[in-house]
Short mmCIF file of C-alpha atoms and ligand atoms in Angstrom, two decimals:
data_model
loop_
_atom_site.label_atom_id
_atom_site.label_comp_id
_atom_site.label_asym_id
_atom_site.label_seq_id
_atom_site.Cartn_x
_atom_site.Cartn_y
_atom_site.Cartn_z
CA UNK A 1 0.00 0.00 0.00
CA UNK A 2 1.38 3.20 -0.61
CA UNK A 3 -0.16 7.01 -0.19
CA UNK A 4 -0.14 9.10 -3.64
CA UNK A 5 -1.74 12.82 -4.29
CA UNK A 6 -2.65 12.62 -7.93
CA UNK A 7 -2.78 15.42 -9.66
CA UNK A 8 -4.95 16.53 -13.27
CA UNK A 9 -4.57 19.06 -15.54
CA UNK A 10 -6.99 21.07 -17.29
CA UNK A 11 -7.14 18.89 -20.36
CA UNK A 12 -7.55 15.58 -18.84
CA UNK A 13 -10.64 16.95 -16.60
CA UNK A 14 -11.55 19.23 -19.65
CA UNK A 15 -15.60 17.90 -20.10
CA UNK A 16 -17.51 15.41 -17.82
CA UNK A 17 -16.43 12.59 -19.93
CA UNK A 18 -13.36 13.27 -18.80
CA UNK A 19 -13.77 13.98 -15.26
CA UNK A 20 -15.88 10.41 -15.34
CA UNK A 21 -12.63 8.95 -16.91
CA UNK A 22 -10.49 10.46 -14.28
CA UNK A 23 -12.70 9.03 -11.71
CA UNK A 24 -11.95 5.43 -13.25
CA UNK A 25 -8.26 6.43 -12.96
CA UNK A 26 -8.27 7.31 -8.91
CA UNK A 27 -10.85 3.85 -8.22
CA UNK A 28 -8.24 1.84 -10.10
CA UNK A 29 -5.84 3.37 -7.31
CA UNK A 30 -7.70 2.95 -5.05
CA UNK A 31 -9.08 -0.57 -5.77
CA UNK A 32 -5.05 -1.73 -5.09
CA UNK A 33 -5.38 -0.17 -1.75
CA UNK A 34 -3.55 2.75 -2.07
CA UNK A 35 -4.20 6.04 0.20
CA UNK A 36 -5.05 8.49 -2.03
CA UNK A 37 -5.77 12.56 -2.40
CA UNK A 38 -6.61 14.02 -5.29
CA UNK A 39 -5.77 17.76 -6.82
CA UNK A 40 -7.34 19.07 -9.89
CA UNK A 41 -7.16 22.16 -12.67
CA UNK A 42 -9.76 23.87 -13.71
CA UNK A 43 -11.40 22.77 -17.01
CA UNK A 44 -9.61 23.59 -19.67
CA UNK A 45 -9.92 27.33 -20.69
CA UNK A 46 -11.88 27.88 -17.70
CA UNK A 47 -9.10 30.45 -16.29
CA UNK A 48 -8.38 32.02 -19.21
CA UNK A 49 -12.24 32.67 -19.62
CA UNK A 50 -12.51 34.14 -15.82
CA UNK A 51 -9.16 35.70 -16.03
CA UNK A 52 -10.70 37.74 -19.53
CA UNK A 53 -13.90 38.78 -17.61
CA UNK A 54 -11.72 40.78 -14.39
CA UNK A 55 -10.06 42.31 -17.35
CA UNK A 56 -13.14 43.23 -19.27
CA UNK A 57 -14.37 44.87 -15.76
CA UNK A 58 -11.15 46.16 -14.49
CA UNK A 59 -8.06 46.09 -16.55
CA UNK A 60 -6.07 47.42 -13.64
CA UNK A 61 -7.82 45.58 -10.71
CA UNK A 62 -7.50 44.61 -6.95
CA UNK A 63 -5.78 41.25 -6.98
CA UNK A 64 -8.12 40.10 -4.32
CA UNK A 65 -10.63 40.39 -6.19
CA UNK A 66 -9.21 38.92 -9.27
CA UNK A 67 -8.30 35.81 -7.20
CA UNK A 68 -11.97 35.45 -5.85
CA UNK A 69 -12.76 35.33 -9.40
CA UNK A 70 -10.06 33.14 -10.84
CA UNK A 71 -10.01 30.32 -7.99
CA UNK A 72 -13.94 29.71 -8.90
CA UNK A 73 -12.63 27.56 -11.74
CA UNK A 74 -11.39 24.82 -9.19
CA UNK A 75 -14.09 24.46 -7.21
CA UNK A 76 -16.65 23.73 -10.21
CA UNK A 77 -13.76 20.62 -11.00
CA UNK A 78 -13.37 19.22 -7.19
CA UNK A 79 -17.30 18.96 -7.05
CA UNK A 80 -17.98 17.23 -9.93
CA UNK A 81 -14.88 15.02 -9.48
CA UNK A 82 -16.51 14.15 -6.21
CA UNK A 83 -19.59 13.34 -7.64
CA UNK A 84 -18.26 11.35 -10.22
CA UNK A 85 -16.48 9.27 -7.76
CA UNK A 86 -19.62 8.62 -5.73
CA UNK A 87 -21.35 7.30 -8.87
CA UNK A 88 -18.45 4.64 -9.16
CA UNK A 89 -19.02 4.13 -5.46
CA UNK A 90 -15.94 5.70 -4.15
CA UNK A 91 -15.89 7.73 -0.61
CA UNK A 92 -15.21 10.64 -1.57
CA UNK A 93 -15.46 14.45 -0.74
CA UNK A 94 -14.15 17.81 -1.88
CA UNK A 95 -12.33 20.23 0.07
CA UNK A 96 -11.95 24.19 -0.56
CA UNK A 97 -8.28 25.76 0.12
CA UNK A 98 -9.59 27.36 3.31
CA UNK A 99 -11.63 24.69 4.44
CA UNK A 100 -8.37 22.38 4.66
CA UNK A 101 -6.85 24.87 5.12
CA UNK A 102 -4.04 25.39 2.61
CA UNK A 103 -1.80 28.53 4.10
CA UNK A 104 -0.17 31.38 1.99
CA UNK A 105 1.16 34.53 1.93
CA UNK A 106 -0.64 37.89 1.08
CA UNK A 107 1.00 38.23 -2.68
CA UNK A 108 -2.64 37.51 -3.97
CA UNK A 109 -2.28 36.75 -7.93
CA UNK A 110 0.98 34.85 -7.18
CA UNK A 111 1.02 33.51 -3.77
CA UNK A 112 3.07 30.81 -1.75
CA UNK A 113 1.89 27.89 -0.02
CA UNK A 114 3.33 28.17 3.83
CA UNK A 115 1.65 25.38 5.51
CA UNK A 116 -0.89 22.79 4.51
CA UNK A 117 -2.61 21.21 7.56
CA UNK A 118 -3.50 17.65 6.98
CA UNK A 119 -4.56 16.37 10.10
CA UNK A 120 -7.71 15.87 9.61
CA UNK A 121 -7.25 14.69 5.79
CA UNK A 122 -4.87 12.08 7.15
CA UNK A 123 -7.52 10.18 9.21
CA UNK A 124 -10.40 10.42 6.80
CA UNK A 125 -7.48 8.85 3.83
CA UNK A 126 -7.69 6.67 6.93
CA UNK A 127 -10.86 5.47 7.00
CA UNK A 128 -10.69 5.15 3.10
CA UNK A 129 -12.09 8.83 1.75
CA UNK A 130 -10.58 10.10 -1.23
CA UNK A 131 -10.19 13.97 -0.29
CA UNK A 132 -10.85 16.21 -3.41
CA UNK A 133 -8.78 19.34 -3.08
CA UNK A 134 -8.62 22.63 -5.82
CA UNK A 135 -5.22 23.19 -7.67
CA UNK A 136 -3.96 26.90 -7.16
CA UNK A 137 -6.38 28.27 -4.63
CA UNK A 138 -5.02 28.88 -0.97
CA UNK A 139 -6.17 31.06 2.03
CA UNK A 140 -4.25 34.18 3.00
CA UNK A 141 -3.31 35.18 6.73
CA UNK A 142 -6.47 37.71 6.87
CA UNK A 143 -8.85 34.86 5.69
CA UNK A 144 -9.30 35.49 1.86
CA UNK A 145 -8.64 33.64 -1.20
CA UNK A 146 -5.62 34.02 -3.07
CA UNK A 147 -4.44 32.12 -5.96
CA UNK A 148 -0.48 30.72 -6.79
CA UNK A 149 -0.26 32.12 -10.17
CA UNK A 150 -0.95 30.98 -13.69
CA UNK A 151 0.32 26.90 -13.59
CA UNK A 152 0.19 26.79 -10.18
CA UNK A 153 -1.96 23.69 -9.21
CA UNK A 154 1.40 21.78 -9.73
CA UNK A 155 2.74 23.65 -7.08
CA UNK A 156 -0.34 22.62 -4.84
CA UNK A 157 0.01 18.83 -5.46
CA UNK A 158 3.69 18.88 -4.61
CA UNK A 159 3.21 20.63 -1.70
CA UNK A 160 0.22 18.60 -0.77
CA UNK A 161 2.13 15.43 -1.24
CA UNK A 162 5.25 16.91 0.78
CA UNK A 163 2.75 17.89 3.81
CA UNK A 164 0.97 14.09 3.71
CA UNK A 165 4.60 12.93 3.12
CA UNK A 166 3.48 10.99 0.16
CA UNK A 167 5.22 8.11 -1.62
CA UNK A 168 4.88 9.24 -4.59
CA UNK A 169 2.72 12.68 -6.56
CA UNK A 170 1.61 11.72 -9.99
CA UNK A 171 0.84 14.65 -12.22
CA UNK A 172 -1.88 13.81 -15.21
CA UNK A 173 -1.36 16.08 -18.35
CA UNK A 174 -2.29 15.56 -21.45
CA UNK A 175 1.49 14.09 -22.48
CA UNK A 176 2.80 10.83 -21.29
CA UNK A 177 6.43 11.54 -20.15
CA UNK A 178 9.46 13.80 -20.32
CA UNK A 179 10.76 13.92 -23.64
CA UNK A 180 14.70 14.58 -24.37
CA UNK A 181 13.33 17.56 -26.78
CA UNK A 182 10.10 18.57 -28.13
CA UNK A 183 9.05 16.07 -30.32
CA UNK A 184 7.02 18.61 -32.78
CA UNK A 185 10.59 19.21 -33.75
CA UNK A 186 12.95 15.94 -33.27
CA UNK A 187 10.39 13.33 -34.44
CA UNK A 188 12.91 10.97 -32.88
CA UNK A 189 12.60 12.22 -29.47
CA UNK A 190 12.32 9.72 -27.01
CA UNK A 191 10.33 9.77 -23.00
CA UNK A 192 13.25 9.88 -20.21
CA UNK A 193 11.96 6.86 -17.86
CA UNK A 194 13.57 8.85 -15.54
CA UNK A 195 15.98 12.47 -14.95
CA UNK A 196 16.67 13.93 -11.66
CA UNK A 197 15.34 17.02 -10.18
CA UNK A 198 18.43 19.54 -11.13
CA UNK A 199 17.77 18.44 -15.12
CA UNK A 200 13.81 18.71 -14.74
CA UNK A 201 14.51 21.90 -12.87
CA UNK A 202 16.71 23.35 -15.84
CA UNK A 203 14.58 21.82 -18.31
CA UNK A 204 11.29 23.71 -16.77
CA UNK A 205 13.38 26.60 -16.54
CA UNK A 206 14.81 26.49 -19.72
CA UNK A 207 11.18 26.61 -21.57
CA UNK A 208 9.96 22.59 -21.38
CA UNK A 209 6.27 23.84 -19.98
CA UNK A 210 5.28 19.90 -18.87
CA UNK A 211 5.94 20.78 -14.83
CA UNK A 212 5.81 24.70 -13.22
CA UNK A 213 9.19 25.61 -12.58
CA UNK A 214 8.32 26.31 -8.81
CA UNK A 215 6.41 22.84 -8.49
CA UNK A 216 10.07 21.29 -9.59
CA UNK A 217 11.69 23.52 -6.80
CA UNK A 218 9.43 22.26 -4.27
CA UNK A 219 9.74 18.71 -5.33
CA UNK A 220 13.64 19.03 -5.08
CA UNK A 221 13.37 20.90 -1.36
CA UNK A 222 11.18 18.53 0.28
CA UNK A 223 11.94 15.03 -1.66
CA UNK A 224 8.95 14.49 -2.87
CA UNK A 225 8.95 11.79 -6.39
CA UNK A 226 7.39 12.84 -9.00
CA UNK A 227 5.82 11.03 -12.20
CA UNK A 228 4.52 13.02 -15.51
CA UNK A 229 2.16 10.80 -17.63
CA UNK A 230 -0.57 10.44 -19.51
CA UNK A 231 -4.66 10.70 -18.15
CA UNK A 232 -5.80 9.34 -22.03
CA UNK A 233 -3.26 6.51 -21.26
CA UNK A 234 -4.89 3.34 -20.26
CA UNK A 235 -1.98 2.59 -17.76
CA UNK A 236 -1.95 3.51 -14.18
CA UNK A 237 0.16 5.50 -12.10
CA UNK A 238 1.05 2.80 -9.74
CA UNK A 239 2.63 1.08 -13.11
CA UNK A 240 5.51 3.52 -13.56
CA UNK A 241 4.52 4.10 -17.22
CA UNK A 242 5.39 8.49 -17.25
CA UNK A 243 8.66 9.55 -16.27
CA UNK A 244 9.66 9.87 -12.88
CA UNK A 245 11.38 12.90 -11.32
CA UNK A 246 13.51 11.90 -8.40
CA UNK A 247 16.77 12.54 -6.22
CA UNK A 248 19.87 11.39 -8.40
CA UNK A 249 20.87 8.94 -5.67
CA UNK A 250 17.57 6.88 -7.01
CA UNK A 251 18.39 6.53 -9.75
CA UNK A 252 22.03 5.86 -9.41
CA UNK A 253 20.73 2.90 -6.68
CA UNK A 254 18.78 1.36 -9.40
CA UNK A 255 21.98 0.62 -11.30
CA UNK A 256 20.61 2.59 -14.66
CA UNK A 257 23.02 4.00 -16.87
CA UNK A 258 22.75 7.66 -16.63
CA UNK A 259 23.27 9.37 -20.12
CA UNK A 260 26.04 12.32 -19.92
CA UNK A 261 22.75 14.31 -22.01
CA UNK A 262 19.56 14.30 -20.79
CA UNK A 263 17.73 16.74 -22.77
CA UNK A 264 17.88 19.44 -25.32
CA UNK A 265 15.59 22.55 -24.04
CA UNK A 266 15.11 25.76 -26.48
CA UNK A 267 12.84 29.07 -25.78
CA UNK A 268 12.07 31.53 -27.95
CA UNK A 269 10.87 34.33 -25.38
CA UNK A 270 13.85 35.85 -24.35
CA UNK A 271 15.38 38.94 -26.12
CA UNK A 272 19.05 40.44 -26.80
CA UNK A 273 20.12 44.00 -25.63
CA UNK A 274 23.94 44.72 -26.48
CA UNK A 275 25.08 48.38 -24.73
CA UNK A 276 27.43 49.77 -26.76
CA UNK A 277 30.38 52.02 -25.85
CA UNK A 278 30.10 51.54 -22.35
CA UNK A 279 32.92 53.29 -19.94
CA UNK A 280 35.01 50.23 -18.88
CA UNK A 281 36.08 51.42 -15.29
CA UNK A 282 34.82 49.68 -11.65
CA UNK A 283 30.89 49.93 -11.11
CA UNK A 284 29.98 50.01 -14.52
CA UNK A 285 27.99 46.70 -14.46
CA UNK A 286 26.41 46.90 -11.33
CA UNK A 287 24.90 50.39 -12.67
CA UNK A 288 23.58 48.69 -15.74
CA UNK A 289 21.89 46.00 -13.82
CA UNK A 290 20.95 48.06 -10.87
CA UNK A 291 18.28 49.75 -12.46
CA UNK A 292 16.66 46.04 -14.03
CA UNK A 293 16.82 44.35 -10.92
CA UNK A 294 15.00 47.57 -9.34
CA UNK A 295 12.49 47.18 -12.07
CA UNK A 296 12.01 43.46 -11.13
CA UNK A 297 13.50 42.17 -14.77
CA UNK A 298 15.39 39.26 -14.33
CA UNK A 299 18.66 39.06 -16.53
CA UNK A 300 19.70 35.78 -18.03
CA UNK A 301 22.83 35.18 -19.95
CA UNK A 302 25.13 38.45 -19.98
CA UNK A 303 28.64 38.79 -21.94
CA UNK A 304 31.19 41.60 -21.40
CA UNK A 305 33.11 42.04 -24.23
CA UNK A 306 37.24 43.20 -23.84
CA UNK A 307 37.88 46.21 -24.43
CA UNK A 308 39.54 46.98 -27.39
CA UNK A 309 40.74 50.52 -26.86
CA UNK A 310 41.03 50.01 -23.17
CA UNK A 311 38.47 52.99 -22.88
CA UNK A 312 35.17 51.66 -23.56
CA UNK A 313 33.65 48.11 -23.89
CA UNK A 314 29.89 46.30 -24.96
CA UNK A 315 27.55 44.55 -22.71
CA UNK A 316 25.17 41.91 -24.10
CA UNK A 317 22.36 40.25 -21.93
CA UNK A 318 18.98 39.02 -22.40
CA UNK A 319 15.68 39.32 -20.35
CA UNK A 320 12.23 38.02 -21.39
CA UNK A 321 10.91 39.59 -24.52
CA UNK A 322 7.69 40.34 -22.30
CA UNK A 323 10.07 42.87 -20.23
CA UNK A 324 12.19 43.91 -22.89
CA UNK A 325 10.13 47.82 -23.44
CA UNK A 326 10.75 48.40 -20.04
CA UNK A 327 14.60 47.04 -19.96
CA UNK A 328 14.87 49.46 -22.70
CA UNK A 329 13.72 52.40 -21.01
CA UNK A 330 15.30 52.05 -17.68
CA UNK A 331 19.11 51.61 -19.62
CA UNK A 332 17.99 54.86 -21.79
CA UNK A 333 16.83 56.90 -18.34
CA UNK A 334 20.66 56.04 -16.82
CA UNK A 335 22.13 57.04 -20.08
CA UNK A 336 22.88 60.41 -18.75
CA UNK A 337 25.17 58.89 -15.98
CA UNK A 338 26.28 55.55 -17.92
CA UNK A 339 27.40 57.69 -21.17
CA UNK A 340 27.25 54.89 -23.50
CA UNK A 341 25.80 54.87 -26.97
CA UNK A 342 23.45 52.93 -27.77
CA UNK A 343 20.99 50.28 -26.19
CA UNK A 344 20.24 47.65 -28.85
CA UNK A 345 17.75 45.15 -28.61
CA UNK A 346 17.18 42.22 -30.59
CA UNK A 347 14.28 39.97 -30.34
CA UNK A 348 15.04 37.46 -33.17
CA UNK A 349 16.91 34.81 -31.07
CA UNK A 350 16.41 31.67 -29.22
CA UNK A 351 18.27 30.11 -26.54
CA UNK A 352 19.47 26.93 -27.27
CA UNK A 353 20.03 24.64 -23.56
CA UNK A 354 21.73 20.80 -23.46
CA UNK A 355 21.11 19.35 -19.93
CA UNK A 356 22.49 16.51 -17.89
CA UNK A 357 24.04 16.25 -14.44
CA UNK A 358 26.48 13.74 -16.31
CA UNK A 359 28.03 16.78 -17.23
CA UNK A 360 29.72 17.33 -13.66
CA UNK A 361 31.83 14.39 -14.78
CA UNK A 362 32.20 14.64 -18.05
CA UNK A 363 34.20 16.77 -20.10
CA UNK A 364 34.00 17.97 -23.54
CA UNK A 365 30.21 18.11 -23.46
CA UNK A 366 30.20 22.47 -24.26
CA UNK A 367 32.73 21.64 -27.05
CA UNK A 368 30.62 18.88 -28.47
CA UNK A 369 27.89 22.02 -28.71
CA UNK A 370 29.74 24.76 -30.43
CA UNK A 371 31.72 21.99 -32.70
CA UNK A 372 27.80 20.60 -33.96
CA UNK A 373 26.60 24.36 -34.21
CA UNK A 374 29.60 25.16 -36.11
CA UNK A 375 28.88 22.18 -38.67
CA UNK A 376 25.62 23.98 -39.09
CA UNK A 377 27.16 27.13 -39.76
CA UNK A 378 25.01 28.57 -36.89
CA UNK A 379 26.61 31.32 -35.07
CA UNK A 380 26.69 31.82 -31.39
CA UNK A 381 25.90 34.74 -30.17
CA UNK A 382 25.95 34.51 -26.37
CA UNK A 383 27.20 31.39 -23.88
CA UNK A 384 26.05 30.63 -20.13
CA UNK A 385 26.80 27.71 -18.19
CA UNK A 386 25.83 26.25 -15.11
CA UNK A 387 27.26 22.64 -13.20
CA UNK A 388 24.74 20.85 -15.17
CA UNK A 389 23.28 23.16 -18.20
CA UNK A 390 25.06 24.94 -21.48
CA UNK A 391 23.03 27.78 -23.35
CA UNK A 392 23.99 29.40 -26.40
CA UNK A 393 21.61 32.17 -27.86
CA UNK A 394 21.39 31.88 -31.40
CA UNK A 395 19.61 33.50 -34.55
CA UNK A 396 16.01 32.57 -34.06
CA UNK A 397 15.47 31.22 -37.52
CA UNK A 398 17.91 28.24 -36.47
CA UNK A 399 16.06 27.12 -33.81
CA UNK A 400 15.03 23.60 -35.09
CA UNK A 401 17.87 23.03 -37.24
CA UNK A 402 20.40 23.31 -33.63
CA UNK A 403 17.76 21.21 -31.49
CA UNK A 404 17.88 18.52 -34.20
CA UNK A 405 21.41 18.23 -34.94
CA UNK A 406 22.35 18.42 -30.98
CA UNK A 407 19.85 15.58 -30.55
CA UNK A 408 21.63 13.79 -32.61
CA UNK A 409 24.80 14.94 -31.75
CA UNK A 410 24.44 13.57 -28.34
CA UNK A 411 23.21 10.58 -29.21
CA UNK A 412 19.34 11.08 -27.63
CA UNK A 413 17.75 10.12 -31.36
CA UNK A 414 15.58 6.82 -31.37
CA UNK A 415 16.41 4.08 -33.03
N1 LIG B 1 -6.27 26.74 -13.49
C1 LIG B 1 -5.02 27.44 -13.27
C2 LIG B 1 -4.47 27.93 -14.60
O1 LIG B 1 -5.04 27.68 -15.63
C3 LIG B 1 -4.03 26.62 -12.53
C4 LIG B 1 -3.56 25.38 -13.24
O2 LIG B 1 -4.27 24.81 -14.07
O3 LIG B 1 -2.44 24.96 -12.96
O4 LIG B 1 -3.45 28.57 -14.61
MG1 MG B 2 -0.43 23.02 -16.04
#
């Protein structure tokens, strides 16, 4: 016997059909004895639809209010989930966020889960009830709803599963695995049986949308394994079929051959600003980024360029195209001080990631990169690295031609 929180999307509980078929999927867990809570989305295009009415109403609104809104979508799904269950004979109930309750912050719009108390969940899984609870709703200290941001039920199954101590949180989307790159692009992608949080974490980050980048954090902290597959899949959770996301050490244990590559990520929302002419003396940088990091615009991959004449030098970065206007105009309001010429920006490029935590022990693996792109005739226009990651931003149109030759490259095609 073994607790799981099982989490859907809003695809797989996108029309009652599909919340009746979900309701199959936790019986069958439950019919092998397993201890089981459940998290759900809200139908499919349900947010976006009560997200488009605040705006209609109030395009600059009070976030409470927006979240009172927004978090309606989730209960409609834990209800009828609940229902659906008691037509197949299952004990089962739903649960609003404050009713449990699940504890944030005050950032309403985008808050964070501080404490879920599961006492009483715990001996009602117990007795054999199947607790319903709503993705991405939580309670705030004063008593009112917030919500964790767009994505965030996730984030509310991995925490829920941390707080029961679960053995296991299976997350039901509407793909069956992680793949080693998109497979619109690579046709020869292949599902990962199983990568380790640090790769999933760089792969979320790095623009793979299958997890929310903050659900993989959470999963890392607080150890809690985590399986992406499929809810139109016949197979069941308990059946390993998705790919698990788990502590290195797991997998190592289990004797598997860990590839030096694990994945090939790309995104195509970031955007290039080179600052030319900067002064190069002391302070220089920390004036440039100041003013961003005041604005709340993360910076990604940055390169300072030598100096030729020993006078002045150029600073490339990126930030995401969304904040690129504003990066724009804070660099031209510091011009005055900064005295350098020009802020460019460019929006046509991608970032191009390979991932693995092999690559702590391996070398050669950034050489293999620029060596393939080179074969390509693909220039690089900016590198970052971390312990386990390599990004180069190219020239957007080369996007597919870099993921498919480094999937090869590396050695991730299918047979
Ligand atoms: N329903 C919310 C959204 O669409 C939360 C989620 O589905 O993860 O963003
Ligand atoms: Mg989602």
């Amino acid at each position: 016997m073994a607790r799981i929180v099982l989490k859907f999307g809003g695809t797989s509980v996108g029309d009652t059909d599909r919340i009746k078929n979900v309701a199959r999927k936790v019986k069958g867990e439950v019919d092998r004895g397993n201890e089981v809570a459940v998290v759900v989305s809200a139908m499919s295009g349900a947010t976006n639809q009560l997200v488009k009415w605040v705006n209609d109403i109030a395009p600059l609104h009070d976030a409470r209010e927006y979240d009172v809104v927004v978090a309606t979508g989730e209960q409609v799904t834990i209800g009828l989930l609940a229902l659906a269950l008691q037509q197949l004979d299952v004990n089962s109930r739903s649960y609003t966020s404050w009713q449990i309750p699940i504890k944030t912050d005050a950032a309403f719009g985008k808050a964070r889960i501080q404490d879920i108390d599961t006492g009483a969940m715990v001996r009602r899984m117990q007795e054999g009830e199947v607790p319903i609870v709503p993705g991405f709703q939580g309670v705030a200290p004063d008593g009112r709803i917030t919500t964790l941001g767009r994505g965030g039920s996730d984030t509310s199954a991995v925490a829920l599963a941390a707080a029961l101590k679960a053995d296991r949180c299976d997350i039901y989307t509407d793909v069956d695995g992680v793949y080693t790159t998109d497979p619109r692009i690579v046709e020869k992608a292949q599902k990962i049986d199983r990568v380790t949080y640090e790769e999933m974490l760089e792969m979320a980050s790095q623009g793979s949308k299958v997890l929310q980048t903050r659900s993989v954090e959470l999963a890392m902290n607080h150890h809690v394994r985590v399986q992406v597959l499929s809810s139109f899949d016949e197979a069941l959770g308990s059946d390993l079929p998705g790919t698990l996301v788990v502590d290195e050490e797991e997998i190592m244990a289990q004797g598997l051959e860990k590839s030096v590559v694990s994945g090939i990520a790309f995104a195509k929302d970031e955007a290039k600003i080179t600052v030319t002419h900067v002064p190069d003396r002391p302070g220089v940088a920390a004036a440039i980024f100041g003013p961003l990091a005041e604005a709340n615009i993360n910076v990604d991959m940055i390169v300072q360029n030598v100096s030729i004449d020993g006078s002045s030098t150029d600073i490339t970065f990126t930030v995401p195209r969304a904040d690129l206007a504003r990066a724009v105009e804070r660099l031209e309001k510091a011009k005055t001080e900064l005295k350098f010429a020009e802020a460019k920006a460019d929006t046509n490029v991608a970032k191009i990631s390979v991932i693995g935590v092999g690559m702590r022990s391996h070398a050669g693996v950034a050489l293999k990169m620029f060596e393939t792109l080179a074969a390509k005739g693909i220039n690089i226009q900016v590198i970052s690295t971390s312990e386990i990651k390599v990004s180069v931003l190219v020239s957007a149109e080369y996007t597919e031609l870099a993921v498919r030759a480094l999937h090869a490259a590396y050695e991730l095609d299918a047979a």
